[in-house]
PDB file of C-alpha atoms in Angstrom:
ATOM      1  CA  UNK X1218     116.061 145.141 135.627  1.00 50.00           C
ATOM      2  CA  UNK X1219     114.214 141.937 136.367  1.00 53.00           C
ATOM      3  CA  UNK X1220     110.891 143.734 135.886  1.00 53.00           C
ATOM      4  CA  UNK X1221     112.123 145.171 132.628  1.00 55.00           C
ATOM      5  CA  UNK X1222     113.242 141.723 131.561  1.00 63.00           C
ATOM      6  CA  UNK X1223     109.767 140.321 132.275  1.00 64.00           C
ATOM      7  CA  UNK X1224     108.177 143.151 130.340  1.00 62.00           C
ATOM      8  CA  UNK X1225     110.541 142.590 127.499  1.00 64.00           C
ATOM      9  CA  UNK X1226     109.678 138.895 127.341  1.00 65.00           C
ATOM     10  CA  UNK X1227     105.968 139.758 127.194  1.00 63.00           C
ATOM     11  CA  UNK X1228     106.144 142.447 124.546  1.00 61.00           C
ATOM     12  CA  UNK X1229     108.440 140.316 122.375  1.00 63.00           C
ATOM     13  CA  UNK X1230     105.859 137.498 122.454  1.00 63.00           C
ATOM     14  CA  UNK X1231     104.302 136.589 119.050  1.00 64.00           C
ATOM     15  CA  UNK X1232     100.868 137.408 120.519  1.00 62.00           C
ATOM     16  CA  UNK X1233     101.893 140.938 121.498  1.00 59.00           C
ATOM     17  CA  UNK X1234     100.750 143.757 119.197  1.00 60.00           C
ATOM     18  CA  UNK X1235     103.534 145.574 117.356  1.00 60.00           C
ATOM     19  CA  UNK X1236     102.528 148.869 118.914  1.00 56.00           C
ATOM     20  CA  UNK X1237     104.045 148.129 122.315  1.00 55.00           C
ATOM     21  CA  UNK X1238     107.595 147.514 121.198  1.00 52.00           C
ATOM     22  CA  UNK X1239     109.852 149.965 119.401  1.00 52.00           C
ATOM     23  CA  UNK X1240     113.613 150.057 119.237  1.00 51.00           C
ATOM     24  CA  UNK X1241     115.051 153.215 120.729  1.00 49.00           C
ATOM     25  CA  UNK X1242     116.593 155.727 118.387  1.00 49.00           C
ATOM     26  CA  UNK X1243     118.689 157.525 120.967  1.00 47.00           C
ATOM     27  CA  UNK X1244     121.342 155.673 123.022  1.00 44.00           C
ATOM     28  CA  UNK X1245     121.082 158.090 125.922  1.00 38.00           C
ATOM     29  CA  UNK X1246     117.438 157.256 126.668  1.00 42.00           C
ATOM     30  CA  UNK X1247     117.953 153.493 126.384  1.00 44.00           C
ATOM     31  CA  UNK X1248     117.571 151.212 129.362  1.00 43.00           C
ATOM     32  CA  UNK X1249     120.322 148.585 129.670  1.00 44.00           C
ATOM     33  CA  UNK X1250     119.229 145.051 130.328  1.00 44.00           C
ATOM     34  CA  UNK X1251     121.307 142.525 132.220  1.00 44.00           C
ATOM     35  CA  UNK X1252     122.823 141.202 129.018  1.00 46.00           C
ATOM     36  CA  UNK X1253     123.711 144.709 127.921  1.00 43.00           C
ATOM     37  CA  UNK X1254     121.211 144.885 125.018  1.00 46.00           C
ATOM     38  CA  UNK X1255     119.024 147.939 124.477  1.00 47.00           C
ATOM     39  CA  UNK X1256     115.216 147.850 124.771  1.00 49.00           C
ATOM     40  CA  UNK X1257     112.653 150.415 123.637  1.00 53.00           C
ATOM     41  CA  UNK X1258     110.403 150.984 126.650  1.00 57.00           C
ATOM     42  CA  UNK X1259     110.453 154.760 126.775  1.00 59.00           C
ATOM     43  CA  UNK X1260     107.218 155.014 124.712  1.00 60.00           C
ATOM     44  CA  UNK X1261     105.263 152.528 126.863  1.00 66.00           C
ATOM     45  CA  UNK X1262     103.854 155.074 129.375  1.00 68.00           C
ATOM     46  CA  UNK X1263     102.124 156.926 126.549  1.00 70.00           C
ATOM     47  CA  UNK X1264     100.821 153.662 125.109  1.00 69.00           C
ATOM     48  CA  UNK X1265      99.523 152.542 128.507  1.00 72.00           C
ATOM     49  CA  UNK X1266      97.819 155.891 129.038  1.00 75.00           C
ATOM     50  CA  UNK X1267      96.196 155.512 125.631  1.00 75.00           C
ATOM     51  CA  UNK X1268      94.974 152.057 126.528  1.00 74.00           C
ATOM     52  CA  UNK X1269      93.607 153.300 129.848  1.00 77.00           C
ATOM     53  CA  UNK X1270      91.626 155.978 128.024  1.00 79.00           C
ATOM     54  CA  UNK X1271      90.349 153.376 125.565  1.00 80.00           C
ATOM     55  CA  UNK X1272      89.269 151.111 128.439  1.00 80.00           C
ATOM     56  CA  UNK X1273      87.302 153.967 129.957  1.00 82.00           C
ATOM     57  CA  UNK X1274      85.792 154.748 126.563  1.00 85.00           C
ATOM     58  CA  UNK X1275      84.953 151.051 126.243  1.00 84.00           C
ATOM     59  CA  UNK X1276      82.599 151.396 129.206  1.00 85.00           C
ATOM     60  CA  UNK X1277      80.919 154.425 127.642  1.00 86.00           C
ATOM     61  CA  UNK X1278      80.585 152.591 124.354  1.00 88.00           C
ATOM     62  CA  UNK X1279      79.102 149.592 126.146  1.00 88.00           C
ATOM     63  CA  UNK X1280      76.556 151.863 127.867  1.00 87.00           C
ATOM     64  CA  UNK X1281      75.578 153.488 124.550  1.00 88.00           C
ATOM     65  CA  UNK X1282      75.237 150.143 122.795  1.00 87.00           C
ATOM     66  CA  UNK X1283      73.009 148.867 125.586  1.00 86.00           C
ATOM     67  CA  UNK X1284      70.716 151.877 125.210  1.00 86.00           C
ATOM     68  CA  UNK X1285      70.556 151.262 121.458  1.00 84.00           C
ATOM     69  CA  UNK X1286      69.829 147.591 122.070  1.00 83.00           C
ATOM     70  CA  UNK X1287      66.987 148.439 124.465  1.00 80.00           C
ATOM     71  CA  UNK X1288      65.447 150.662 121.800  1.00 78.00           C
ATOM     72  CA  UNK X1289      65.773 148.218 118.903  1.00 75.00           C
ATOM     73  CA  UNK X1290      65.460 144.820 120.618  1.00 74.00           C
ATOM     74  CA  UNK X1291      63.858 145.432 124.034  1.00 70.00           C
ATOM     75  CA  UNK X1292      62.663 141.813 124.227  1.00 66.00           C
ATOM     76  CA  UNK X1293      66.191 140.475 124.699  1.00 65.00           C
ATOM     77  CA  UNK X1294      67.266 139.582 128.244  1.00 55.00           C
ATOM     78  CA  UNK X1295      69.368 142.225 129.975  1.00 56.00           C
ATOM     79  CA  UNK X1296      72.866 141.222 131.013  1.00 56.00           C
ATOM     80  CA  UNK X1297      72.894 141.135 134.869  1.00 50.00           C
ATOM     81  CA  UNK X1298      76.613 142.040 134.855  1.00 52.00           C
ATOM     82  CA  UNK X1299      76.235 145.139 132.733  1.00 54.00           C
ATOM     83  CA  UNK X1300      77.808 147.291 135.469  1.00 56.00           C
ATOM     84  CA  UNK X1301      80.827 145.074 135.952  1.00 59.00           C
ATOM     85  CA  UNK X1302      84.265 146.667 136.035  1.00 62.00           C
ATOM     86  CA  UNK X1303      85.929 144.459 133.430  1.00 72.00           C
ATOM     87  CA  UNK X1304      84.511 144.693 129.917  1.00 76.00           C
ATOM     88  CA  UNK X1305      85.600 142.765 126.866  1.00 82.00           C
ATOM     89  CA  UNK X1306      85.361 143.595 123.210  1.00 83.00           C
ATOM     90  CA  UNK X1307      83.393 140.350 122.849  1.00 86.00           C
ATOM     91  CA  UNK X1308      80.641 141.833 125.020  1.00 84.00           C
ATOM     92  CA  UNK X1309      80.246 144.779 122.681  1.00 86.00           C
ATOM     93  CA  UNK X1310      80.448 142.542 119.632  1.00 88.00           C
ATOM     94  CA  UNK X1311      77.645 140.380 121.043  1.00 87.00           C
ATOM     95  CA  UNK X1312      75.346 143.402 121.371  1.00 87.00           C
ATOM     96  CA  UNK X1313      76.160 144.571 117.842  1.00 88.00           C
ATOM     97  CA  UNK X1314      75.585 141.088 116.401  1.00 88.00           C
ATOM     98  CA  UNK X1315      72.241 140.840 118.183  1.00 85.00           C
ATOM     99  CA  UNK X1316      71.062 144.165 116.777  1.00 84.00           C
ATOM    100  CA  UNK X1317      72.291 143.298 113.276  1.00 86.00           C
ATOM    101  CA  UNK X1318      70.526 139.934 113.394  1.00 84.00           C
ATOM    102  CA  UNK X1319      67.246 141.591 114.353  1.00 79.00           C
ATOM    103  CA  UNK X1320      67.620 144.147 111.554  1.00 78.00           C
ATOM    104  CA  UNK X1321      68.263 141.386 109.013  1.00 77.00           C
ATOM    105  CA  UNK X1322      65.220 139.448 110.205  1.00 76.00           C
ATOM    106  CA  UNK X1323      63.125 142.598 110.013  1.00 71.00           C
ATOM    107  CA  UNK X1324      64.249 143.183 106.428  1.00 63.00           C
ATOM    108  CA  UNK X1325      63.334 139.601 105.526  1.00 65.00           C
ATOM    109  CA  UNK X1326      59.890 140.070 107.048  1.00 63.00           C
ATOM    110  CA  UNK X1327      59.404 143.549 105.608  1.00 62.00           C
ATOM    111  CA  UNK X1328      56.466 142.266 103.526  1.00 62.00           C
ATOM    112  CA  UNK X1329      54.394 141.966 106.707  1.00 66.00           C
ATOM    113  CA  UNK X1330      52.004 144.904 106.591  1.00 65.00           C
ATOM    114  CA  UNK X1331      51.701 147.285 109.502  1.00 70.00           C
ATOM    115  CA  UNK X1332      48.416 148.073 111.253  1.00 75.00           C
ATOM    116  CA  UNK X1333      47.890 151.405 109.401  1.00 78.00           C
ATOM    117  CA  UNK X1334      48.513 149.639 106.084  1.00 78.00           C
ATOM    118  CA  UNK X1335      45.981 146.919 106.918  1.00 82.00           C
ATOM    119  CA  UNK X1336      43.440 149.547 107.959  1.00 86.00           C
ATOM    120  CA  UNK X1337      43.957 151.382 104.659  1.00 86.00           C
ATOM    121  CA  UNK X1338      43.444 148.128 102.719  1.00 88.00           C
ATOM    122  CA  UNK X1339      40.186 147.384 104.546  1.00 90.00           C
ATOM    123  CA  UNK X1340      38.913 150.927 103.983  1.00 90.00           C
ATOM    124  CA  UNK X1341      39.777 150.727 100.310  1.00 90.00           C
ATOM    125  CA  UNK X1342      37.905 147.423  99.969  1.00 91.00           C
ATOM    126  CA  UNK X1343      34.849 148.933 101.668  1.00 91.00           C
ATOM    127  CA  UNK X1344      34.939 151.862  99.265  1.00 90.00           C
ATOM    128  CA  UNK X1345      35.386 149.729  96.142  1.00 90.00           C
ATOM    129  CA  UNK X1346      32.644 147.218  96.935  1.00 91.00           C
ATOM    130  CA  UNK X1347      30.242 149.472  98.871  1.00 90.00           C
ATOM    131  CA  UNK X1348      30.567 147.745 102.251  1.00 91.00           C
ATOM    132  CA  UNK X1349      29.230 149.860 105.105  1.00 90.00           C
ATOM    133  CA  UNK X1350      30.428 147.796 108.063  1.00 89.00           C
ATOM    134  CA  UNK X1351      33.322 145.533 108.989  1.00 86.00           C
ATOM    135  CA  UNK X1352      30.909 142.624 109.467  1.00 87.00           C
ATOM    136  CA  UNK X1353      29.934 142.866 105.802  1.00 89.00           C
ATOM    137  CA  UNK X1354      33.493 142.540 104.487  1.00 90.00           C
ATOM    138  CA  UNK X1355      33.738 138.736 104.623  1.00 88.00           C
ATOM    139  CA  UNK X1356      30.342 138.102 102.935  1.00 89.00           C
ATOM    140  CA  UNK X1357      31.215 140.597 100.211  1.00 91.00           C
ATOM    141  CA  UNK X1358      34.630 138.975  99.760  1.00 91.00           C
ATOM    142  CA  UNK X1359      32.939 135.601  99.301  1.00 91.00           C
ATOM    143  CA  UNK X1360      30.477 137.115  96.841  1.00 91.00           C
ATOM    144  CA  UNK X1361      33.239 138.774  94.836  1.00 92.00           C
ATOM    145  CA  UNK X1362      35.229 135.534  94.819  1.00 91.00           C
ATOM    146  CA  UNK X1363      32.215 133.555  93.586  1.00 92.00           C
ATOM    147  CA  UNK X1364      31.377 136.066  90.855  1.00 92.00           C
ATOM    148  CA  UNK X1365      34.985 136.206  89.774  1.00 92.00           C
ATOM    149  CA  UNK X1366      35.079 132.416  89.481  1.00 91.00           C
ATOM    150  CA  UNK X1367      31.894 132.395  87.393  1.00 92.00           C
ATOM    151  CA  UNK X1368      33.186 135.115  85.081  1.00 90.00           C
ATOM    152  CA  UNK X1369      36.531 133.366  84.723  1.00 90.00           C
ATOM    153  CA  UNK X1370      34.849 130.083  83.772  1.00 91.00           C
ATOM    154  CA  UNK X1371      32.503 131.838  81.334  1.00 90.00           C
ATOM    155  CA  UNK X1372      35.381 133.677  79.685  1.00 89.00           C
ATOM    156  CA  UNK X1373      37.414 130.474  79.409  1.00 89.00           C
ATOM    157  CA  UNK X1374      34.468 128.663  77.786  1.00 89.00           C
ATOM    158  CA  UNK X1375      33.979 131.522  75.319  1.00 88.00           C
ATOM    159  CA  UNK X1376      37.655 131.375  74.393  1.00 88.00           C
ATOM    160  CA  UNK X1377      37.280 127.677  73.656  1.00 88.00           C
ATOM    161  CA  UNK X1378      33.997 128.016  71.719  1.00 86.00           C
ATOM    162  CA  UNK X1379      35.282 130.900  69.628  1.00 85.00           C
ATOM    163  CA  UNK X1380      38.671 129.186  69.184  1.00 85.00           C
ATOM    164  CA  UNK X1381      40.513 132.175  70.596  1.00 85.00           C
ATOM    165  CA  UNK X1382      43.822 132.149  72.419  1.00 87.00           C
ATOM    166  CA  UNK X1383      43.587 132.346  76.197  1.00 84.00           C
ATOM    167  CA  UNK X1384      45.645 135.558  76.158  1.00 86.00           C
ATOM    168  CA  UNK X1385      43.006 137.391  74.086  1.00 86.00           C
ATOM    169  CA  UNK X1386      41.507 140.241  76.182  1.00 88.00           C
ATOM    170  CA  UNK X1387      37.773 140.333  77.049  1.00 87.00           C
ATOM    171  CA  UNK X1388      37.147 143.213  74.625  1.00 89.00           C
ATOM    172  CA  UNK X1389      38.150 141.009  71.686  1.00 89.00           C
ATOM    173  CA  UNK X1390      35.838 138.256  72.945  1.00 87.00           C
ATOM    174  CA  UNK X1391      32.921 140.695  73.149  1.00 88.00           C
ATOM    175  CA  UNK X1392      33.599 142.009  69.634  1.00 89.00           C
ATOM    176  CA  UNK X1393      33.736 138.450  68.287  1.00 88.00           C
ATOM    177  CA  UNK X1394      30.406 137.561  69.924  1.00 87.00           C
ATOM    178  CA  UNK X1395      28.874 140.753  68.495  1.00 87.00           C
ATOM    179  CA  UNK X1396      29.998 139.846  64.994  1.00 86.00           C
ATOM    180  CA  UNK X1397      28.497 136.370  65.363  1.00 84.00           C
ATOM    181  CA  UNK X1398      25.209 137.896  66.500  1.00 85.00           C
ATOM    182  CA  UNK X1399      25.191 140.161  63.438  1.00 82.00           C
ATOM    183  CA  UNK X1400      25.790 137.164  61.165  1.00 83.00           C
ATOM    184  CA  UNK X1401      22.987 135.199  62.842  1.00 81.00           C
ATOM    185  CA  UNK X1402      20.566 138.114  62.537  1.00 78.00           C
ATOM    186  CA  UNK X1403      21.368 138.477  58.849  1.00 75.00           C
ATOM    187  CA  UNK X1404      20.762 134.760  58.294  1.00 74.00           C
ATOM    188  CA  UNK X1405      17.440 134.904  60.147  1.00 72.00           C
ATOM    189  CA  UNK X1406      16.305 137.827  58.007  1.00 69.00           C
ATOM    190  CA  UNK X1407      17.214 135.972  54.845  1.00 70.00           C
ATOM    191  CA  UNK X1408      15.354 132.869  56.040  1.00 71.00           C
ATOM    192  CA  UNK X1409      12.223 134.886  56.815  1.00 66.00           C
ATOM    193  CA  UNK X1410      12.389 136.525  53.393  1.00 64.00           C
ATOM    194  CA  UNK X1411      12.729 133.144  51.724  1.00 68.00           C
ATOM    195  CA  UNK X1412       9.854 131.720  53.772  1.00 66.00           C
ATOM    196  CA  UNK X1413       7.526 134.528  52.799  1.00 61.00           C
ATOM    197  CA  UNK X1414       8.698 134.487  49.198  1.00 63.00           C
ATOM    198  CA  UNK X1415       9.820 138.076  49.093  1.00 57.00           C
ATOM    199  CA  UNK X1416      12.985 140.061  49.472  1.00 58.00           C
ATOM    200  CA  UNK X1417      11.180 143.334  50.076  1.00 65.00           C
ATOM    201  CA  UNK X1418      10.324 144.382  53.605  1.00 68.00           C
ATOM    202  CA  UNK X1419       7.291 146.312  52.346  1.00 74.00           C
ATOM    203  CA  UNK X1420       5.998 143.165  50.699  1.00 74.00           C
ATOM    204  CA  UNK X1421       6.366 141.352  54.003  1.00 71.00           C
ATOM    205  CA  UNK X1422       4.332 144.057  55.723  1.00 77.00           C
ATOM    206  CA  UNK X1423       1.628 143.850  53.038  1.00 79.00           C
ATOM    207  CA  UNK X1424       1.393 140.073  53.412  1.00 78.00           C
ATOM    208  CA  UNK X1425       1.013 140.385  57.160  1.00 78.00           C
ATOM    209  CA  UNK X1426      -1.712 142.984  56.704  1.00 82.00           C
ATOM    210  CA  UNK X1427      -3.518 140.700  54.225  1.00 81.00           C
ATOM    211  CA  UNK X1428      -3.268 137.881  56.723  1.00 79.00           C
ATOM    212  CA  UNK X1429      -4.772 140.054  59.458  1.00 83.00           C
ATOM    213  CA  UNK X1430      -7.699 140.989  57.139  1.00 81.00           C
ATOM    214  CA  UNK X1431      -8.304 137.453  55.857  1.00 81.00           C
ATOM    215  CA  UNK X1432      -7.808 135.240  58.890  1.00 83.00           C
ATOM    216  CA  UNK X1433     -10.552 136.523  61.248  1.00 85.00           C
ATOM    217  CA  UNK X1434     -13.431 136.100  58.725  1.00 84.00           C
ATOM    218  CA  UNK X1435     -12.049 132.737  57.647  1.00 83.00           C
ATOM    219  CA  UNK X1436     -11.834 131.576  61.244  1.00 85.00           C
ATOM    220  CA  UNK X1437     -15.429 132.702  61.884  1.00 86.00           C
ATOM    221  CA  UNK X1438     -16.619 130.811  58.782  1.00 87.00           C
ATOM    222  CA  UNK X1439     -14.937 127.638  59.897  1.00 86.00           C
ATOM    223  CA  UNK X1440     -16.460 127.896  63.359  1.00 88.00           C
ATOM    224  CA  UNK X1441     -19.934 128.358  61.854  1.00 86.00           C
ATOM    225  CA  UNK X1442     -19.466 125.314  59.614  1.00 86.00           C
ATOM    226  CA  UNK X1443     -18.342 123.185  62.538  1.00 87.00           C
ATOM    227  CA  UNK X1444     -21.405 124.196  64.540  1.00 88.00           C
ATOM    228  CA  UNK X1445     -23.780 123.763  61.587  1.00 86.00           C
ATOM    229  CA  UNK X1446     -22.472 120.329  60.672  1.00 84.00           C
ATOM    230  CA  UNK X1447     -22.216 119.243  64.304  1.00 86.00           C
ATOM    231  CA  UNK X1448     -18.576 118.293  64.121  1.00 86.00           C
ATOM    232  CA  UNK X1449     -15.492 119.424  66.003  1.00 86.00           C
ATOM    233  CA  UNK X1450     -12.624 118.618  63.668  1.00 86.00           C
ATOM    234  CA  UNK X1451     -11.737 120.741  60.667  1.00 83.00           C
ATOM    235  CA  UNK X1452     -10.708 117.640  58.719  1.00 86.00           C
ATOM    236  CA  UNK X1453     -14.297 116.282  58.994  1.00 85.00           C
ATOM    237  CA  UNK X1454     -15.840 119.273  57.197  1.00 83.00           C
ATOM    238  CA  UNK X1455     -15.224 118.044  53.642  1.00 84.00           C
ATOM    239  CA  UNK X1456     -16.434 114.434  54.202  1.00 86.00           C
ATOM    240  CA  UNK X1457     -19.609 115.681  55.944  1.00 85.00           C
ATOM    241  CA  UNK X1458     -20.424 118.113  53.120  1.00 83.00           C
ATOM    242  CA  UNK X1459     -19.973 115.298  50.562  1.00 84.00           C
ATOM    243  CA  UNK X1460     -22.425 113.133  52.473  1.00 83.00           C
ATOM    244  CA  UNK X1461     -24.991 115.939  52.437  1.00 80.00           C
ATOM    245  CA  UNK X1462     -24.529 116.281  48.679  1.00 71.00           C
TER     246      UNK X1462
END
């Protein structure tokens, strides 16, 4: 009865789980304590057997968790007391927390590319920019970066000169420059027509042909006069002729 009294004081403790104490339903199976009160201990053997099985399963679970930990986080130090007889739930929880922490860190660093991904990126760069060897990748990268900077600056300057918004695509910039070139060419044509005194292209051609027929004989005549008069400047021809007169 003293043993039963000790057990009763333990299972009635506030820290004891409710599972280990039940009031008996049948008066015949009740054990009588010293004070004559009933106590429900008849179910305890089954509960203890259940706990014993769970303790054995706890070892198996610990072994399985350790194998999982070695697969996922092999760099962590192995517990030297992994084969100890007494295991605690805290030991299993520590393994689970370690694995979960590593998984969370891996998810945070998931943007880090793997070796096959990096190899695919390098191969794609070689294909795009016609690089035959790995040694030529860095020079070509520098060249592409320099050209890109030059094109970016040129495009920004064109946006400012043409008074276009910075969001305007390059195709619009090219079209705008083309229109300006057309306007300039039209103005040049008009200026040439005004200079030659004609609006007809055929008249311009005729004047050029007349110039080609007239200029060579005129140039030869002037050269002969310069030699005959013994002078070298065209402006001296008229004064020299007047003196001879």
